[in-house]
PDB file of C-alpha atoms in Angstrom:
ATOM      1  CA  MET Q 545      60.523 256.074 -83.945  1.00  0.00           C
ATOM      2  CA  ALA Q 546      56.819 254.910 -84.242  1.00  0.00           C
ATOM      3  CA  ASP Q 547      55.721 251.368 -83.520  1.00  0.00           C
ATOM      4  CA  VAL Q 548      55.275 248.876 -85.981  1.00  0.00           C
ATOM      5  CA  ILE Q 549      51.671 247.378 -85.742  1.00  0.00           C
ATOM      6  CA  ASN Q 550      50.204 244.739 -88.099  1.00  0.00           C
ATOM      7  CA  LEU Q 551      47.101 246.123 -89.871  1.00  0.00           C
ATOM      8  CA  ARG Q 552      45.435 242.760 -90.080  1.00  0.00           C
ATOM      9  CA  GLN Q 553      45.876 241.906 -85.878  1.00  0.00           C
ATOM     10  CA  ALA Q 554      44.132 245.363 -85.548  1.00  0.00           C
ATOM     11  CA  ARG Q 555      40.815 244.778 -87.948  1.00  0.00           C
ATOM     12  CA  LYS Q 556      40.582 241.795 -85.908  1.00  0.00           C
ATOM     13  CA  GLN Q 557      41.108 243.693 -83.164  1.00  0.00           C
ATOM     14  CA  LYS Q 558      39.314 246.540 -83.271  1.00  0.00           C
ATOM     15  CA  ALA Q 559      35.987 243.026 -84.709  1.00  0.00           C
ATOM     16  CA  ARG Q 560      36.637 241.381 -81.320  1.00  0.00           C
ATOM     17  CA  ASP Q 561      35.982 245.337 -79.400  1.00  0.00           C
ATOM     18  CA  GLU Q 562      32.885 246.435 -81.454  1.00  0.00           C
ATOM     19  CA  LYS Q 563      31.662 242.524 -80.693  1.00  0.00           C
ATOM     20  CA  LEU Q 564      32.230 242.951 -76.899  1.00  0.00           C
ATOM     21  CA  ARG Q 565      29.977 246.351 -77.198  1.00  0.00           C
ATOM     22  CA  VAL Q 566      26.987 245.432 -79.657  1.00  0.00           C
ATOM     23  CA  ALA Q 567      27.315 241.843 -76.483  1.00  0.00           C
ATOM     24  CA  GLU Q 568      26.962 244.554 -73.158  1.00  0.00           C
ATOM     25  CA  GLN Q 569      24.507 246.067 -74.631  1.00  0.00           C
ATOM     26  CA  ASN Q 570      22.406 242.855 -75.366  1.00  0.00           C
ATOM     27  CA  ARG Q 571      22.758 241.960 -71.451  1.00  0.00           C
ATOM     28  CA  ALA Q 572      21.618 245.047 -70.141  1.00  0.00           C
ATOM     29  CA  LEU Q 573      19.042 244.556 -72.454  1.00  0.00           C
ATOM     30  CA  HIS Q 574      18.228 240.719 -71.995  1.00  0.00           C
ATOM     31  CA  GLY Q 575      19.816 240.054 -68.582  1.00  0.00           C
ATOM     32  CA  ARG Q 576      17.346 238.515 -66.833  1.00  0.00           C
ATOM     33  CA  SER Q 577      18.450 234.707 -64.784  1.00  0.00           C
ATOM     34  CA  LYS Q 578      16.105 232.036 -65.611  1.00  0.00           C
ATOM     35  CA  ALA Q 579      16.278 232.482 -62.003  1.00  0.00           C
ATOM     36  CA  ASP Q 580      15.171 235.963 -62.678  1.00  0.00           C
ATOM     37  CA  LYS Q 581      12.165 234.616 -65.499  1.00  0.00           C
ATOM     38  CA  GLN Q 582      10.418 231.880 -62.838  1.00  0.00           C
ATOM     39  CA  ARG Q 583      10.194 233.692 -60.174  1.00  0.00           C
ATOM     40  CA  ASP Q 584       8.283 236.745 -62.392  1.00  0.00           C
ATOM     41  CA  ARG Q 585       5.997 233.567 -64.439  1.00  0.00           C
ATOM     42  CA  LEU Q 586       5.108 231.651 -60.622  1.00  0.00           C
ATOM     43  CA  ILE Q 587       4.085 235.545 -58.974  1.00  0.00           C
ATOM     44  CA  ALA Q 588       2.469 235.698 -62.035  1.00  0.00           C
ATOM     45  CA  ASP Q 589       0.275 232.917 -62.365  1.00  0.00           C
ATOM     46  CA  LYS Q 590      -0.122 232.794 -58.552  1.00  0.00           C
ATOM     47  CA  ALA Q 591      -2.092 236.384 -58.646  1.00  0.00           C
ATOM     48  CA  GLU Q 592      -3.555 234.803 -61.973  1.00  0.00           C
ATOM     49  CA  LYS Q 593      -4.875 231.418 -59.541  1.00  0.00           C
ATOM     50  CA  PHE Q 594      -6.614 234.055 -57.000  1.00  0.00           C
ATOM     51  CA  VAL Q 595      -8.426 236.050 -59.022  1.00  0.00           C
ATOM     52  CA  ALA Q 596     -10.058 233.263 -60.681  1.00  0.00           C
ATOM     53  CA  GLY Q 597     -11.040 231.806 -57.412  1.00  0.00           C
ATOM     54  CA  HIS Q 598     -12.253 234.490 -56.328  1.00  0.00           C
ATOM     55  CA  ARG Q 599     -14.500 234.527 -59.413  1.00  0.00           C
ATOM     56  CA  LEU Q 600     -18.543 234.742 -58.778  1.00  0.00           C
ATOM     57  CA  ASP Q 601     -18.817 233.219 -62.477  1.00  0.00           C
ATOM     58  CA  PRO Q 602     -17.053 230.315 -63.922  1.00  0.00           C
ATOM     59  CA  PRO Q 603     -15.157 231.678 -66.993  1.00  0.00           C
ATOM     60  CA  GLY Q 604     -16.889 229.937 -70.514  1.00  0.00           C
ATOM     61  CA  LYS Q 605     -20.108 230.052 -69.037  1.00  0.00           C
ATOM     62  CA  ASP Q 606     -21.895 232.256 -71.663  1.00  0.00           C
ATOM     63  CA  GLU Q 607     -24.567 234.663 -70.030  1.00  0.00           C
ATOM     64  CA  GLN Q 608     -28.264 234.518 -72.399  1.00  0.00           C
TER      65      GLN Q 608
END
């Protein structure tokens, strides 16, 4: 004999599984920790300061 299943529970479980699948995809696309983001921002700021410090003309000075 076949097992009896509750269709309401099966439908809810299917929806939960779908949400988990979508969440896993989002984690793969956007899953960077706060520390990773801060480290990358710090490296970019440091590089920008280095380049700005080695410019011959300060930015904002218009040559006429």
